[in-house]
Amino acid sequence: MPTKRYTSTVLIIDEIHPSIFPMLESIGVEADYRPGIKPEEVREALQGFEGLIVRSKMHITAQTLELAQKLKYVARAGAGVDNIDQLALQERGIILLAANEGNSQAVGEFTVGLLVSLLRNISRSHRQVQQKVWLREENRGEEIFGKTVGIIGFGNMGQSLARTLAGFGCRLLAYDRFAPEKISGPVARVSLEQLQAEADIVSLHIPFILENLSFANEAFFSGFSKPVWFLNTSRGDVVDQQALVRHLKAGSIKGAALDVLENEKLHTLTAQQQQDFDYLASAPNVILTPHIAGWTHESYVKINEVLVQKVQQLLAK
């Protein structure tokens, strides 16, 4: 039987769904799968490879790429690319690929799930019933229908949320400072100030870049004209957690659902982070989940499909 002829090679340094291997083989790419490789070993290992596929194992820096003379692309098996030094890639002419489209449906659905749970006290009442506490009036909730939902960031994730909310009979506003042209009917394109003036619910879908560090800060939360429900399924660093806690305590934030935190290594919290976390973890109007918005069995495969398609397009140039 003839040996399969490959035209390109890629190093994979994170655990990834096994569907990636036949997909890569179908486009002539040979994969060297080393999910157990240590971060300090990647620099040497990259020699000779044209591609690198990474999830969140490590930060990809200029030093990581020093010996990778043949490297054409770095592919992030996921949406966020904040663990990759994009400037270092640009200086070397290395293309950055990401699979934002692969888990956007999962994020849209999950965000709506958080919203329903938050407004209808599902998580809280579940815990109460587990303790044989049966409170109906105290858990009377609110409907999404008729409310104004403000979506901040209208890329793949924000658009997915808008599609998923389409059947709820709510009014949709969106603000995107980098790509406002993506916003179109039935979603109304608005300024941040108009969104803050009119929204009953606000959901963040922005990437973590320097410009977005603590985007949701004291001034942001103070800018709303009425108490709002707040959701974040993007990145923890885009929210000033201390400011959020202050506004939850003051009642200007009616409740919050957070899939991400500013420090997700919960055993390494600073004193202030621990204080804020203790409040969030015990507040009856807060839902916390462990960064799983885009984490489904389906998205695990879809991410591979998106990446392989982008690698094929790149190599065909």
Coordinates of C-alpha atoms in Angstrom, one line a residue:
M1 CA 0.0 0.0 0.0
P2 CA 1.5 3.4 -1.0
T3 CA 2.5 5.8 1.8
K4 CA 0.4 8.9 2.1
R5 CA 2.1 11.9 0.6
Y6 CA 2.0 15.0 2.8
T7 CA 2.6 18.5 1.5
S8 CA 2.8 20.3 4.9
T9 CA 3.3 19.5 8.6
V10 CA 1.8 20.9 11.8
L11 CA 2.7 20.6 15.4
I12 CA -0.3 20.2 17.8
I13 CA 0.6 21.0 21.4
D14 CA -2.8 20.8 23.2
E15 CA -5.4 18.2 23.6
I16 CA -7.8 18.4 20.7
H17 CA -10.8 16.4 19.4
P18 CA -9.5 13.4 17.3
S19 CA -11.5 14.4 14.3
I20 CA -8.7 16.9 13.5
F21 CA -6.4 14.1 12.2
P22 CA -8.5 12.8 9.2
M23 CA -9.5 16.3 8.4
L24 CA -5.8 17.4 8.2
E25 CA -4.9 14.3 6.3
S26 CA -7.6 15.0 3.7
I27 CA -5.9 18.3 2.8
G28 CA -2.4 16.8 2.8
V29 CA -1.2 18.0 6.2
E30 CA 0.7 15.7 8.5
A31 CA 0.1 16.3 12.2
D32 CA 2.6 15.7 15.0
Y33 CA 0.4 15.4 18.1
R34 CA 2.2 16.2 21.4
P35 CA -0.4 17.3 23.9
G36 CA 1.9 16.3 26.8
I37 CA 4.8 18.6 25.6
K38 CA 6.0 21.1 28.2
P39 CA 5.8 24.8 27.3
E40 CA 9.6 25.2 27.6
E41 CA 10.0 22.4 25.0
V42 CA 7.9 24.0 22.3
R43 CA 10.6 26.4 21.1
E44 CA 12.9 23.6 20.1
A45 CA 10.1 21.3 18.9
L46 CA 8.8 23.9 16.4
Q47 CA 11.8 23.6 14.1
G48 CA 10.8 22.4 10.6
F49 CA 7.1 22.8 11.1
E50 CA 4.9 25.0 8.8
G51 CA 2.0 25.2 11.3
L52 CA 1.3 25.2 15.0
I53 CA -2.1 24.4 16.5
V54 CA -2.6 25.6 20.1
R55 CA -5.4 26.0 22.6
S56 CA -4.5 27.6 25.9
K57 CA -1.5 25.6 27.0
M58 CA 0.9 28.5 26.9
H59 CA 1.6 32.0 25.6
I60 CA 3.0 32.0 22.2
T61 CA 5.7 34.7 22.2
A62 CA 8.6 35.9 20.0
Q63 CA 10.9 33.6 22.0
T64 CA 8.6 30.6 21.3
L65 CA 9.0 31.3 17.5
E66 CA 12.7 32.0 17.4
L67 CA 13.7 28.7 15.8
A68 CA 10.6 28.2 13.7
Q69 CA 12.1 29.3 10.4
K70 CA 9.5 27.5 8.3
L71 CA 6.4 28.4 10.3
K72 CA 3.6 29.9 8.1
Y73 CA 0.7 30.0 10.6
V74 CA -0.4 29.6 14.2
A75 CA -3.9 28.3 14.5
R76 CA -5.8 28.8 17.8
A77 CA -8.3 26.0 18.4
G78 CA -10.9 28.4 19.9
A79 CA -12.0 32.0 19.8
G80 CA -9.8 34.1 22.0
V81 CA -6.2 34.8 20.9
D82 CA -5.1 36.8 23.9
N83 CA -2.4 34.1 24.6
I84 CA -0.7 34.8 21.3
D85 CA 1.7 37.7 20.7
Q86 CA 0.2 38.9 17.5
L87 CA 2.9 41.6 16.9
A88 CA 5.6 38.9 17.1
L89 CA 3.7 36.9 14.4
Q90 CA 3.3 40.0 12.2
E91 CA 7.0 40.8 12.4
R92 CA 7.7 37.3 11.1
G93 CA 5.0 37.2 8.5
I94 CA 3.2 34.4 10.3
I95 CA -0.5 34.2 9.8
L96 CA -2.8 33.9 12.9
L97 CA -5.9 31.7 12.4
A98 CA -8.7 31.4 14.9
A99 CA -11.9 29.4 15.0
N100 CA -14.4 32.0 16.4
E101 CA -17.1 30.6 14.1
G102 CA -16.7 27.1 15.6
N103 CA -18.2 27.8 19.1
S104 CA -20.4 30.9 18.4
Q105 CA -23.6 28.9 18.4
A106 CA -22.6 27.4 21.7
V107 CA -21.9 30.8 23.2
G108 CA -25.2 32.3 22.0
E109 CA -27.3 29.4 23.4
F110 CA -25.4 29.4 26.7
T111 CA -25.7 33.1 27.2
V112 CA -29.5 32.9 26.7
G113 CA -29.5 30.0 29.2
L114 CA -27.7 32.2 31.7
L115 CA -30.1 35.0 31.1
V116 CA -33.2 32.8 31.6
S117 CA -31.7 31.3 34.7
L118 CA -30.8 34.7 36.1
L119 CA -34.2 36.4 35.4
R120 CA -36.2 33.4 36.6
N121 CA -34.1 32.5 39.7
I122 CA -33.6 29.0 38.4
S123 CA -30.2 28.3 40.0
R124 CA -31.2 29.9 43.3
S125 CA -34.5 28.1 43.6
H126 CA -32.8 24.8 42.6
R127 CA -30.5 25.1 45.6
Q128 CA -33.4 26.0 47.9
V129 CA -35.4 23.0 46.9
Q130 CA -32.4 20.7 47.4
Q131 CA -32.5 21.9 51.0
K132 CA -36.3 21.3 51.1
V133 CA -37.1 25.0 51.1
W134 CA -40.2 25.7 48.9
L135 CA -40.5 29.4 48.1
R136 CA -42.7 30.4 45.2
E137 CA -43.5 34.1 45.7
E138 CA -39.9 34.9 46.7
N139 CA -38.7 33.4 43.4
R140 CA -41.2 35.2 41.1
G141 CA -39.0 36.3 38.2
E142 CA -39.0 38.5 35.1
E143 CA -39.6 37.7 31.4
I144 CA -37.2 38.5 28.6
F145 CA -40.2 39.5 26.4
G146 CA -40.6 43.2 25.9
K147 CA -37.2 44.0 27.4
T148 CA -34.4 45.9 25.6
V149 CA -31.2 43.8 25.4
G150 CA -27.9 45.6 24.7
I151 CA -25.2 43.5 23.1
I152 CA -21.7 45.0 23.3
G153 CA -19.4 43.5 20.7
F154 CA -21.1 42.2 17.5
G155 CA -18.7 39.7 16.2
N156 CA -19.5 36.0 15.9
M157 CA -20.6 35.7 19.5
G158 CA -22.7 38.8 19.7
Q159 CA -24.4 37.9 16.4
S160 CA -25.1 34.4 17.7
L161 CA -26.7 35.8 20.8
A162 CA -28.9 38.1 18.7
R163 CA -30.0 35.2 16.5
T164 CA -30.8 33.1 19.6
L165 CA -32.8 35.9 21.2
A166 CA -34.8 36.5 18.0
G167 CA -37.8 34.5 19.2
F168 CA -38.1 36.1 22.6
G169 CA -39.9 39.2 21.5
C170 CA -37.3 41.6 22.9
R171 CA -35.8 44.7 21.4
L172 CA -32.1 44.3 20.4
L173 CA -29.5 47.0 20.5
A174 CA -25.8 46.5 19.6
Y175 CA -22.7 48.6 20.0
D176 CA -19.3 47.7 18.4
R177 CA -16.6 50.3 18.3
F178 CA -14.4 48.4 15.9
A179 CA -16.8 47.0 13.4
P180 CA -20.2 48.9 13.6
E181 CA -20.9 48.0 10.0
K182 CA -21.6 44.4 11.1
I183 CA -24.8 45.5 12.9
S184 CA -28.0 45.4 10.9
G185 CA -31.7 44.9 11.3
P186 CA -33.5 43.7 13.2
V187 CA -30.7 44.7 15.6
A188 CA -30.4 48.5 16.0
R189 CA -26.9 50.0 15.8
V190 CA -26.5 52.4 18.7
S191 CA -23.8 54.3 20.5
L192 CA -22.6 53.1 23.9
E193 CA -24.4 56.0 25.5
Q194 CA -27.7 55.1 23.9
L195 CA -27.3 51.5 24.9
Q196 CA -26.7 52.6 28.5
A197 CA -29.7 54.8 28.4
E198 CA -32.2 52.2 27.1
A199 CA -31.0 48.7 28.0
D200 CA -32.6 46.5 30.6
I201 CA -30.1 43.7 30.0
V202 CA -26.5 44.0 28.8
S203 CA -24.2 41.2 27.5
L204 CA -20.5 41.5 26.8
H205 CA -19.0 39.8 23.7
I206 CA -15.7 41.6 23.3
P207 CA -12.2 40.2 23.0
F208 CA -9.5 40.8 25.5
I209 CA -7.2 43.3 23.9
L210 CA -5.4 46.2 25.6
E211 CA -8.1 48.7 24.7
N212 CA -10.7 46.5 26.4
L213 CA -8.9 46.0 29.7
S214 CA -11.5 46.8 32.4
F215 CA -13.8 48.1 29.7
A216 CA -16.7 47.5 32.2
N217 CA -15.4 49.8 34.9
E218 CA -16.9 52.2 37.5
A219 CA -17.7 54.8 34.8
F220 CA -19.3 52.1 32.6
F221 CA -21.6 50.8 35.3
S222 CA -22.5 54.3 36.5
G223 CA -23.5 55.2 33.0
F224 CA -26.7 53.2 32.9
S225 CA -29.9 55.1 33.4
K226 CA -31.6 52.3 35.3
P227 CA -30.7 49.1 37.1
V228 CA -29.7 46.4 34.5
W229 CA -29.0 42.7 34.4
F230 CA -25.4 42.1 33.4
L231 CA -23.8 39.1 31.6
N232 CA -20.2 38.4 30.6
T233 CA -19.3 35.3 28.5
S234 CA -16.3 36.9 26.8
R235 CA -13.1 37.4 28.9
G236 CA -12.8 38.2 32.6
D237 CA -10.2 40.9 32.1
V238 CA -12.7 43.1 30.3
V239 CA -14.6 43.7 33.6
D240 CA -13.4 45.5 36.7
Q241 CA -14.7 42.9 39.1
Q242 CA -14.4 45.2 42.1
A243 CA -16.6 47.9 40.4
L244 CA -19.1 45.2 39.5
V245 CA -19.4 44.1 43.1
R246 CA -19.9 47.7 44.2
H247 CA -22.8 48.1 41.8
L248 CA -24.3 44.8 42.7
K249 CA -24.2 45.8 46.4
A250 CA -25.7 49.2 45.5
G251 CA -28.5 47.6 43.4
S252 CA -27.6 49.4 40.2
I253 CA -26.8 46.0 38.8
K254 CA -29.9 43.8 39.4
G255 CA -28.0 40.6 39.0
A256 CA -25.0 39.2 37.1
A257 CA -24.1 36.0 35.2
L258 CA -20.4 35.5 34.8
D259 CA -18.8 32.6 32.8
V260 CA -15.4 34.3 33.1
L261 CA -13.5 35.9 35.9
E262 CA -10.5 38.3 36.1
N263 CA -8.5 35.5 37.7
E264 CA -9.8 32.0 36.9
K265 CA -7.0 30.3 38.9
L266 CA -9.1 30.3 42.0
H267 CA -6.3 29.1 44.3
T268 CA -4.1 32.2 43.4
L269 CA -6.5 35.0 44.2
T270 CA -5.2 38.2 45.7
A271 CA -6.8 39.4 48.9
Q272 CA -9.0 41.8 47.0
Q273 CA -9.9 39.2 44.4
Q274 CA -10.8 36.8 47.2
Q275 CA -13.0 39.3 48.8
D276 CA -14.8 40.0 45.6
F277 CA -15.1 36.4 44.7
D278 CA -16.6 35.5 48.1
Y279 CA -19.3 38.1 47.5
L280 CA -20.1 36.9 44.0
A281 CA -20.1 33.2 45.1
S282 CA -22.6 33.9 47.9
A283 CA -24.9 36.5 46.3
P284 CA -28.3 35.2 45.5
N285 CA -28.5 37.2 42.3
V286 CA -25.2 36.1 40.8
I287 CA -24.5 33.0 38.6
L288 CA -21.0 31.8 38.2
T289 CA -19.9 29.1 35.6
P290 CA -16.3 27.9 34.8
H291 CA -15.7 29.4 31.3
I292 CA -17.9 26.9 29.5
A293 CA -20.0 29.1 27.2
G294 CA -18.4 27.7 24.1
W295 CA -17.7 24.3 25.5
T296 CA -20.0 21.7 23.9
H297 CA -19.4 18.3 22.2
E298 CA -20.5 19.9 19.0
S299 CA -18.3 22.9 19.2
Y300 CA -15.3 20.7 19.9
V301 CA -15.7 19.2 16.4
K302 CA -16.8 22.5 14.7
I303 CA -13.7 24.2 15.8
N304 CA -11.6 21.6 14.0
E305 CA -13.7 22.0 10.9
V306 CA -13.2 25.8 10.9
L307 CA -9.5 25.5 11.5
V308 CA -8.9 23.0 8.8
Q309 CA -10.8 24.9 6.3
K310 CA -8.8 28.1 7.1
V311 CA -5.5 26.1 6.9
Q312 CA -6.5 24.7 3.5
Q313 CA -7.3 28.2 2.2
L314 CA -4.0 29.5 3.5
L315 CA -1.9 26.7 2.0
A316 CA -3.7 27.1 -1.3
K317 CA -2.5 30.6 -1.8

